C-alpha cells in the first residue's frame, strides 16, 4: 500500500493508505456482486480508477508516476479451465487494441520468466509497444490462480468459495486478470497515430486516429465566404453535429483548413462549393487517402455513420 498522512502533522493518528492497484477492491466486492447479481462462473468484474505507487525515481514520462489511472478486470473461472480462459483473454486484448487502429507490427507479447513472475502468478504476459525510444509494456494479462480469493478468505474468515449447482461442487475460483494503464494506452494510441509525410513538396502532419475514436469526426468548410456557401455550410453543420462531433471552420485557405484538421485527427472534411448550392452535393475528403468523393448533402449522416463504424 502507498502510505501517506492526512493533515499538516505527520503523526500515527493521521496515517492513511492509498491503493496500489484497483484489483483488491474487486476481490472485496466479489461476494457482494456474486450474490446480488446472481452471477454464474465464469464472470468478470471490471473497474477503472486511481492507483498510487511509491516510485523512488519518478520520471520517464507516464511510465513511472506515483499517481495513475488503472483499468483492470478480474475474470473468475473454474479451476482447470484457467489456461483456456487465460489464452482467450490474451487474444481478446490484442483484438481490442487492433480495434483502436494500432499497427500489429508495433505490438508484441512478452511472457514473464520464472524470475519475473509475481509470487501470486501462475503465468503472465505483458503487451508491449515499440515506441521511438524502444519497446515498453503498457498492459498485462495474468493467471492469478486462486491466490487472491484464498488469502481474502483466510484473513477475513468469510467463505468465498463458489457452489456449482450443476455438479454440486464447491471451489475457490481462479482469476484471470487484465490490467492496463489508461495513461499508457493513450500514449500508445497517440504515438501510433502520429506521422509526417510529404505531399506536393510540403510536410503534412497527420494524427491518423481510427475514425471510431477520433475526437472530431468531421469538419465543415465553405469554400469561400460568399455566394450562399456559408449559409448552406452552416445548415449542413447544424444537421451533422446532432449526430457526430463536428467542427466548423471558415478561416484561411481551404488547404490550410484541411491541414489543421489533419493534425487534429479529423477523418473527414466536408467542403461546400459552388456546385453544392446548385445540386445539393458536397465534397467529402478522406484524411488518410486524400481522396475526395461527391456526396448528397441529405445523405451525409448515413454516409458518415457507415464510415465511422468501430
mmCIF file with all atom_site columns, C-alpha atoms in Angstrom, residues 125-262:
data_model
loop_
_atom_site.group_PDB
_atom_site.id
_atom_site.type_symbol
_atom_site.label_atom_id
_atom_site.label_alt_id
_atom_site.label_comp_id
_atom_site.label_asym_id
_atom_site.label_entity_id
_atom_site.label_seq_id
_atom_site.pdbx_PDB_ins_code
_atom_site.Cartn_x
_atom_site.Cartn_y
_atom_site.Cartn_z
_atom_site.occupancy
_atom_site.B_iso_or_equiv
_atom_site.pdbx_formal_charge
_atom_site.auth_seq_id
_atom_site.auth_comp_id
_atom_site.auth_asym_id
_atom_site.auth_atom_id
_atom_site.pdbx_PDB_model_num
ATOM 1   C CA . UNK A 1 125 ? 2.230   -11.855 -20.344 1.00 0.00 ? 125 UNK A CA 1
ATOM 2   C CA . UNK A 1 126 ? 2.898   -8.180  -20.970 1.00 0.00 ? 126 UNK A CA 1
ATOM 3   C CA . UNK A 1 127 ? 1.705   -6.422  -24.097 1.00 0.00 ? 127 UNK A CA 1
ATOM 4   C CA . UNK A 1 128 ? 4.457   -4.146  -25.348 1.00 0.00 ? 128 UNK A CA 1
ATOM 5   C CA . UNK A 1 129 ? 4.507   -1.366  -27.929 1.00 0.00 ? 129 UNK A CA 1
ATOM 6   C CA . UNK A 1 130 ? 7.534   -0.286  -29.958 1.00 0.00 ? 130 UNK A CA 1
ATOM 7   C CA . UNK A 1 131 ? 7.897   3.409   -29.177 1.00 0.00 ? 131 UNK A CA 1
ATOM 8   C CA . UNK A 1 132 ? 10.564  5.537   -30.880 1.00 0.00 ? 132 UNK A CA 1
ATOM 9   C CA . UNK A 1 133 ? 12.566  5.008   -27.682 1.00 0.00 ? 133 UNK A CA 1
ATOM 10  C CA . UNK A 1 134 ? 12.128  1.217   -27.634 1.00 0.00 ? 134 UNK A CA 1
ATOM 11  C CA . UNK A 1 135 ? 9.702   -1.483  -26.509 1.00 0.00 ? 135 UNK A CA 1
ATOM 12  C CA . UNK A 1 136 ? 7.653   -0.611  -23.419 1.00 0.00 ? 136 UNK A CA 1
ATOM 13  C CA . UNK A 1 137 ? 4.933   -2.515  -21.551 1.00 0.00 ? 137 UNK A CA 1
ATOM 14  C CA . UNK A 1 138 ? 1.505   -0.931  -21.162 1.00 0.00 ? 138 UNK A CA 1
ATOM 15  C CA . UNK A 1 139 ? -0.805  -3.835  -20.295 1.00 0.00 ? 139 UNK A CA 1
ATOM 16  C CA . UNK A 1 140 ? -0.574  -7.198  -18.573 1.00 0.00 ? 140 UNK A CA 1
ATOM 17  C CA . UNK A 1 141 ? -2.598  -10.417 -18.606 1.00 0.00 ? 141 UNK A CA 1
ATOM 18  C CA . UNK A 1 142 ? -2.096  -12.632 -15.557 1.00 0.00 ? 142 UNK A CA 1
ATOM 19  C CA . UNK A 1 143 ? -3.258  -16.028 -14.366 1.00 0.00 ? 143 UNK A CA 1
ATOM 20  C CA . UNK A 1 144 ? -3.505  -15.316 -10.632 1.00 0.00 ? 144 UNK A CA 1
ATOM 21  C CA . UNK A 1 145 ? -4.760  -18.839 -9.755  1.00 0.00 ? 145 UNK A CA 1
ATOM 22  C CA . UNK A 1 146 ? -6.851  -18.811 -6.540  1.00 0.00 ? 146 UNK A CA 1
ATOM 23  C CA . UNK A 1 147 ? -4.261  -16.842 -4.578  1.00 0.00 ? 147 UNK A CA 1
ATOM 24  C CA . UNK A 1 148 ? -6.282  -13.659 -4.012  1.00 0.00 ? 148 UNK A CA 1
ATOM 25  C CA . UNK A 1 149 ? -9.647  -15.093 -3.004  1.00 0.00 ? 149 UNK A CA 1
ATOM 26  C CA . UNK A 1 150 ? -7.956  -17.746 -0.845  1.00 0.00 ? 150 UNK A CA 1
ATOM 27  C CA . UNK A 1 151 ? -5.990  -15.090 1.023   1.00 0.00 ? 151 UNK A CA 1
ATOM 28  C CA . UNK A 1 152 ? -9.044  -12.869 1.494   1.00 0.00 ? 152 UNK A CA 1
ATOM 29  C CA . UNK A 1 153 ? -10.936 -15.904 2.759   1.00 0.00 ? 153 UNK A CA 1
ATOM 30  C CA . UNK A 1 154 ? -8.127  -16.836 5.134   1.00 0.00 ? 154 UNK A CA 1
ATOM 31  C CA . UNK A 1 155 ? -7.793  -13.424 6.747   1.00 0.00 ? 155 UNK A CA 1
ATOM 32  C CA . UNK A 1 156 ? -11.434 -12.319 6.716   1.00 0.00 ? 156 UNK A CA 1
ATOM 33  C CA . UNK A 1 157 ? -12.889 -15.625 7.903   1.00 0.00 ? 157 UNK A CA 1
ATOM 34  C CA . UNK A 1 158 ? -15.575 -15.230 5.243   1.00 0.00 ? 158 UNK A CA 1
ATOM 35  C CA . UNK A 1 159 ? -16.159 -18.148 2.883   1.00 0.00 ? 159 UNK A CA 1
ATOM 36  C CA . UNK A 1 160 ? -15.553 -17.114 -0.713  1.00 0.00 ? 160 UNK A CA 1
ATOM 37  C CA . UNK A 1 161 ? -15.967 -20.470 -2.395  1.00 0.00 ? 161 UNK A CA 1
ATOM 38  C CA . UNK A 1 162 ? -18.468 -20.975 -5.204  1.00 0.00 ? 162 UNK A CA 1
ATOM 39  C CA . UNK A 1 163 ? -21.123 -23.688 -5.458  1.00 0.00 ? 163 UNK A CA 1
ATOM 40  C CA . UNK A 1 164 ? -21.612 -25.015 -8.973  1.00 0.00 ? 164 UNK A CA 1
ATOM 41  C CA . UNK A 1 165 ? -25.214 -26.188 -8.910  1.00 0.00 ? 165 UNK A CA 1
ATOM 42  C CA . UNK A 1 166 ? -24.914 -28.456 -11.951 1.00 0.00 ? 166 UNK A CA 1
ATOM 43  C CA . UNK A 1 167 ? -22.246 -30.633 -10.290 1.00 0.00 ? 167 UNK A CA 1
ATOM 44  C CA . UNK A 1 168 ? -22.822 -29.699 -6.625  1.00 0.00 ? 168 UNK A CA 1
ATOM 45  C CA . UNK A 1 169 ? -19.099 -28.915 -6.495  1.00 0.00 ? 169 UNK A CA 1
ATOM 46  C CA . UNK A 1 170 ? -17.548 -26.199 -4.342  1.00 0.00 ? 170 UNK A CA 1
ATOM 47  C CA . UNK A 1 171 ? -14.344 -24.432 -5.281  1.00 0.00 ? 171 UNK A CA 1
ATOM 48  C CA . UNK A 1 172 ? -12.474 -21.170 -4.850  1.00 0.00 ? 172 UNK A CA 1
ATOM 49  C CA . UNK A 1 173 ? -12.436 -19.578 -8.331  1.00 0.00 ? 173 UNK A CA 1
ATOM 50  C CA . UNK A 1 174 ? -9.233  -18.937 -10.214 1.00 0.00 ? 174 UNK A CA 1
ATOM 51  C CA . UNK A 1 175 ? -8.726  -15.432 -11.574 1.00 0.00 ? 175 UNK A CA 1
ATOM 52  C CA . UNK A 1 176 ? -7.563  -14.285 -14.998 1.00 0.00 ? 176 UNK A CA 1
ATOM 53  C CA . UNK A 1 177 ? -6.645  -10.610 -14.789 1.00 0.00 ? 177 UNK A CA 1
ATOM 54  C CA . UNK A 1 178 ? -6.219  -7.976  -17.462 1.00 0.00 ? 178 UNK A CA 1
ATOM 55  C CA . UNK A 1 179 ? -4.558  -4.838  -16.138 1.00 0.00 ? 179 UNK A CA 1
ATOM 56  C CA . UNK A 1 180 ? -3.677  -1.723  -18.114 1.00 0.00 ? 180 UNK A CA 1
ATOM 57  C CA . UNK A 1 181 ? -2.623  1.853   -17.545 1.00 0.00 ? 181 UNK A CA 1
ATOM 58  C CA . UNK A 1 182 ? -5.121  4.197   -19.196 1.00 0.00 ? 182 UNK A CA 1
ATOM 59  C CA . UNK A 1 183 ? -2.391  6.845   -19.428 1.00 0.00 ? 183 UNK A CA 1
ATOM 60  C CA . UNK A 1 184 ? -0.027  4.472   -21.203 1.00 0.00 ? 184 UNK A CA 1
ATOM 61  C CA . UNK A 1 185 ? -2.641  3.249   -23.679 1.00 0.00 ? 185 UNK A CA 1
ATOM 62  C CA . UNK A 1 186 ? -3.477  6.863   -24.506 1.00 0.00 ? 186 UNK A CA 1
ATOM 63  C CA . UNK A 1 187 ? 0.212   7.475   -25.223 1.00 0.00 ? 187 UNK A CA 1
ATOM 64  C CA . UNK A 1 188 ? 0.369   4.336   -27.393 1.00 0.00 ? 188 UNK A CA 1
ATOM 65  C CA . UNK A 1 189 ? -2.622  5.490   -29.453 1.00 0.00 ? 189 UNK A CA 1
ATOM 66  C CA . UNK A 1 190 ? -1.199  8.990   -29.932 1.00 0.00 ? 190 UNK A CA 1
ATOM 67  C CA . UNK A 1 191 ? 2.289   7.783   -30.888 1.00 0.00 ? 191 UNK A CA 1
ATOM 68  C CA . UNK A 1 192 ? 0.933   5.151   -33.260 1.00 0.00 ? 192 UNK A CA 1
ATOM 69  C CA . UNK A 1 193 ? -1.359  7.672   -34.974 1.00 0.00 ? 193 UNK A CA 1
ATOM 70  C CA . UNK A 1 194 ? 1.205   10.460  -35.457 1.00 0.00 ? 194 UNK A CA 1
ATOM 71  C CA . UNK A 1 195 ? 3.003   10.687  -38.773 1.00 0.00 ? 195 UNK A CA 1
ATOM 72  C CA . UNK A 1 196 ? 4.664   13.223  -41.046 1.00 0.00 ? 196 UNK A CA 1
ATOM 73  C CA . UNK A 1 197 ? 4.590   12.797  -44.814 1.00 0.00 ? 197 UNK A CA 1
ATOM 74  C CA . UNK A 1 198 ? 5.469   14.728  -47.949 1.00 0.00 ? 198 UNK A CA 1
ATOM 75  C CA . UNK A 1 199 ? 2.520   15.888  -50.057 1.00 0.00 ? 199 UNK A CA 1
ATOM 76  C CA . UNK A 1 200 ? 3.223   18.043  -53.128 1.00 0.00 ? 200 UNK A CA 1
ATOM 77  C CA . UNK A 1 201 ? 6.547   19.178  -51.714 1.00 0.00 ? 201 UNK A CA 1
ATOM 78  C CA . UNK A 1 202 ? 5.155   20.111  -48.294 1.00 0.00 ? 202 UNK A CA 1
ATOM 79  C CA . UNK A 1 203 ? 5.293   18.277  -44.987 1.00 0.00 ? 203 UNK A CA 1
ATOM 80  C CA . UNK A 1 204 ? 1.859   17.148  -43.862 1.00 0.00 ? 204 UNK A CA 1
ATOM 81  C CA . UNK A 1 205 ? 1.404   16.346  -40.172 1.00 0.00 ? 205 UNK A CA 1
ATOM 82  C CA . UNK A 1 206 ? -1.334  13.789  -39.570 1.00 0.00 ? 206 UNK A CA 1
ATOM 83  C CA . UNK A 1 207 ? -2.852  12.313  -36.432 1.00 0.00 ? 207 UNK A CA 1
ATOM 84  C CA . UNK A 1 208 ? -4.230  9.188   -38.064 1.00 0.00 ? 208 UNK A CA 1
ATOM 85  C CA . UNK A 1 209 ? -6.613  8.161   -35.293 1.00 0.00 ? 209 UNK A CA 1
ATOM 86  C CA . UNK A 1 210 ? -9.103  5.422   -36.055 1.00 0.00 ? 210 UNK A CA 1
ATOM 87  C CA . UNK A 1 211 ? -12.352 7.241   -37.009 1.00 0.00 ? 211 UNK A CA 1
ATOM 88  C CA . UNK A 1 212 ? -14.234 5.498   -34.189 1.00 0.00 ? 212 UNK A CA 1
ATOM 89  C CA . UNK A 1 213 ? -12.014 7.136   -31.526 1.00 0.00 ? 213 UNK A CA 1
ATOM 90  C CA . UNK A 1 214 ? -11.169 10.450  -33.217 1.00 0.00 ? 214 UNK A CA 1
ATOM 91  C CA . UNK A 1 215 ? -12.478 13.321  -31.008 1.00 0.00 ? 215 UNK A CA 1
ATOM 92  C CA . UNK A 1 216 ? -13.755 15.192  -34.069 1.00 0.00 ? 216 UNK A CA 1
ATOM 93  C CA . UNK A 1 217 ? -15.482 13.074  -36.688 1.00 0.00 ? 217 UNK A CA 1
ATOM 94  C CA . UNK A 1 218 ? -15.879 15.677  -39.425 1.00 0.00 ? 218 UNK A CA 1
ATOM 95  C CA . UNK A 1 219 ? -15.219 19.316  -40.261 1.00 0.00 ? 219 UNK A CA 1
ATOM 96  C CA . UNK A 1 220 ? -17.395 21.525  -42.476 1.00 0.00 ? 220 UNK A CA 1
ATOM 97  C CA . UNK A 1 221 ? -15.838 24.182  -44.724 1.00 0.00 ? 221 UNK A CA 1
ATOM 98  C CA . UNK A 1 222 ? -17.471 26.715  -47.034 1.00 0.00 ? 222 UNK A CA 1
ATOM 99  C CA . UNK A 1 223 ? -15.061 27.066  -49.961 1.00 0.00 ? 223 UNK A CA 1
ATOM 100 C CA . UNK A 1 224 ? -15.452 30.850  -49.886 1.00 0.00 ? 224 UNK A CA 1
ATOM 101 C CA . UNK A 1 225 ? -17.435 33.128  -47.593 1.00 0.00 ? 225 UNK A CA 1
ATOM 102 C CA . UNK A 1 226 ? -19.893 34.322  -50.241 1.00 0.00 ? 226 UNK A CA 1
ATOM 103 C CA . UNK A 1 227 ? -22.386 33.225  -52.905 1.00 0.00 ? 227 UNK A CA 1
ATOM 104 C CA . UNK A 1 228 ? -24.592 31.400  -50.405 1.00 0.00 ? 228 UNK A CA 1
ATOM 105 C CA . UNK A 1 229 ? -21.914 28.899  -49.397 1.00 0.00 ? 229 UNK A CA 1
ATOM 106 C CA . UNK A 1 230 ? -21.594 29.958  -45.716 1.00 0.00 ? 230 UNK A CA 1
ATOM 107 C CA . UNK A 1 231 ? -25.356 29.752  -45.209 1.00 0.00 ? 231 UNK A CA 1
ATOM 108 C CA . UNK A 1 232 ? -25.564 26.272  -46.733 1.00 0.00 ? 232 UNK A CA 1
ATOM 109 C CA . UNK A 1 233 ? -22.445 25.170  -44.821 1.00 0.00 ? 233 UNK A CA 1
ATOM 110 C CA . UNK A 1 234 ? -24.000 26.311  -41.552 1.00 0.00 ? 234 UNK A CA 1
ATOM 111 C CA . UNK A 1 235 ? -27.188 24.353  -42.247 1.00 0.00 ? 235 UNK A CA 1
ATOM 112 C CA . UNK A 1 236 ? -25.195 21.223  -43.051 1.00 0.00 ? 236 UNK A CA 1
ATOM 113 C CA . UNK A 1 237 ? -23.015 21.730  -39.975 1.00 0.00 ? 237 UNK A CA 1
ATOM 114 C CA . UNK A 1 238 ? -26.047 22.128  -37.683 1.00 0.00 ? 238 UNK A CA 1
ATOM 115 C CA . UNK A 1 239 ? -27.570 18.954  -39.103 1.00 0.00 ? 239 UNK A CA 1
ATOM 116 C CA . UNK A 1 240 ? -24.433 16.782  -38.923 1.00 0.00 ? 240 UNK A CA 1
ATOM 117 C CA . UNK A 1 241 ? -23.371 17.855  -35.427 1.00 0.00 ? 241 UNK A CA 1
ATOM 118 C CA . UNK A 1 242 ? -26.619 16.488  -33.978 1.00 0.00 ? 242 UNK A CA 1
ATOM 119 C CA . UNK A 1 243 ? -25.210 13.027  -34.670 1.00 0.00 ? 243 UNK A CA 1
ATOM 120 C CA . UNK A 1 244 ? -21.414 13.414  -34.845 1.00 0.00 ? 244 UNK A CA 1
ATOM 121 C CA . UNK A 1 245 ? -18.913 15.700  -33.134 1.00 0.00 ? 245 UNK A CA 1
ATOM 122 C CA . UNK A 1 246 ? -18.258 18.219  -35.921 1.00 0.00 ? 246 UNK A CA 1
ATOM 123 C CA . UNK A 1 247 ? -16.136 21.340  -36.347 1.00 0.00 ? 247 UNK A CA 1
ATOM 124 C CA . UNK A 1 248 ? -16.891 24.426  -38.469 1.00 0.00 ? 248 UNK A CA 1
ATOM 125 C CA . UNK A 1 249 ? -14.017 26.374  -39.997 1.00 0.00 ? 249 UNK A CA 1
ATOM 126 C CA . UNK A 1 250 ? -14.214 29.227  -42.495 1.00 0.00 ? 250 UNK A CA 1
ATOM 127 C CA . UNK A 1 251 ? -10.860 30.891  -41.822 1.00 0.00 ? 251 UNK A CA 1
ATOM 128 C CA . UNK A 1 252 ? -7.962  30.837  -44.285 1.00 0.00 ? 252 UNK A CA 1
ATOM 129 C CA . UNK A 1 253 ? -7.431  28.894  -47.484 1.00 0.00 ? 253 UNK A CA 1
ATOM 130 C CA . UNK A 1 254 ? -9.140  25.534  -47.882 1.00 0.00 ? 254 UNK A CA 1
ATOM 131 C CA . UNK A 1 255 ? -5.729  23.840  -47.945 1.00 0.00 ? 255 UNK A CA 1
ATOM 132 C CA . UNK A 1 256 ? -4.744  25.292  -44.587 1.00 0.00 ? 256 UNK A CA 1
ATOM 133 C CA . UNK A 1 257 ? -8.095  24.274  -43.119 1.00 0.00 ? 257 UNK A CA 1
ATOM 134 C CA . UNK A 1 258 ? -7.542  20.715  -44.315 1.00 0.00 ? 258 UNK A CA 1
ATOM 135 C CA . UNK A 1 259 ? -4.090  20.674  -42.733 1.00 0.00 ? 259 UNK A CA 1
ATOM 136 C CA . UNK A 1 260 ? -5.378  21.917  -39.380 1.00 0.00 ? 260 UNK A CA 1
ATOM 137 C CA . UNK A 1 261 ? -7.914  19.109  -39.260 1.00 0.00 ? 261 UNK A CA 1
ATOM 138 C CA . UNK A 1 262 ? -5.312  16.548  -40.349 1.00 0.00 ? 262 UNK A CA 1
#
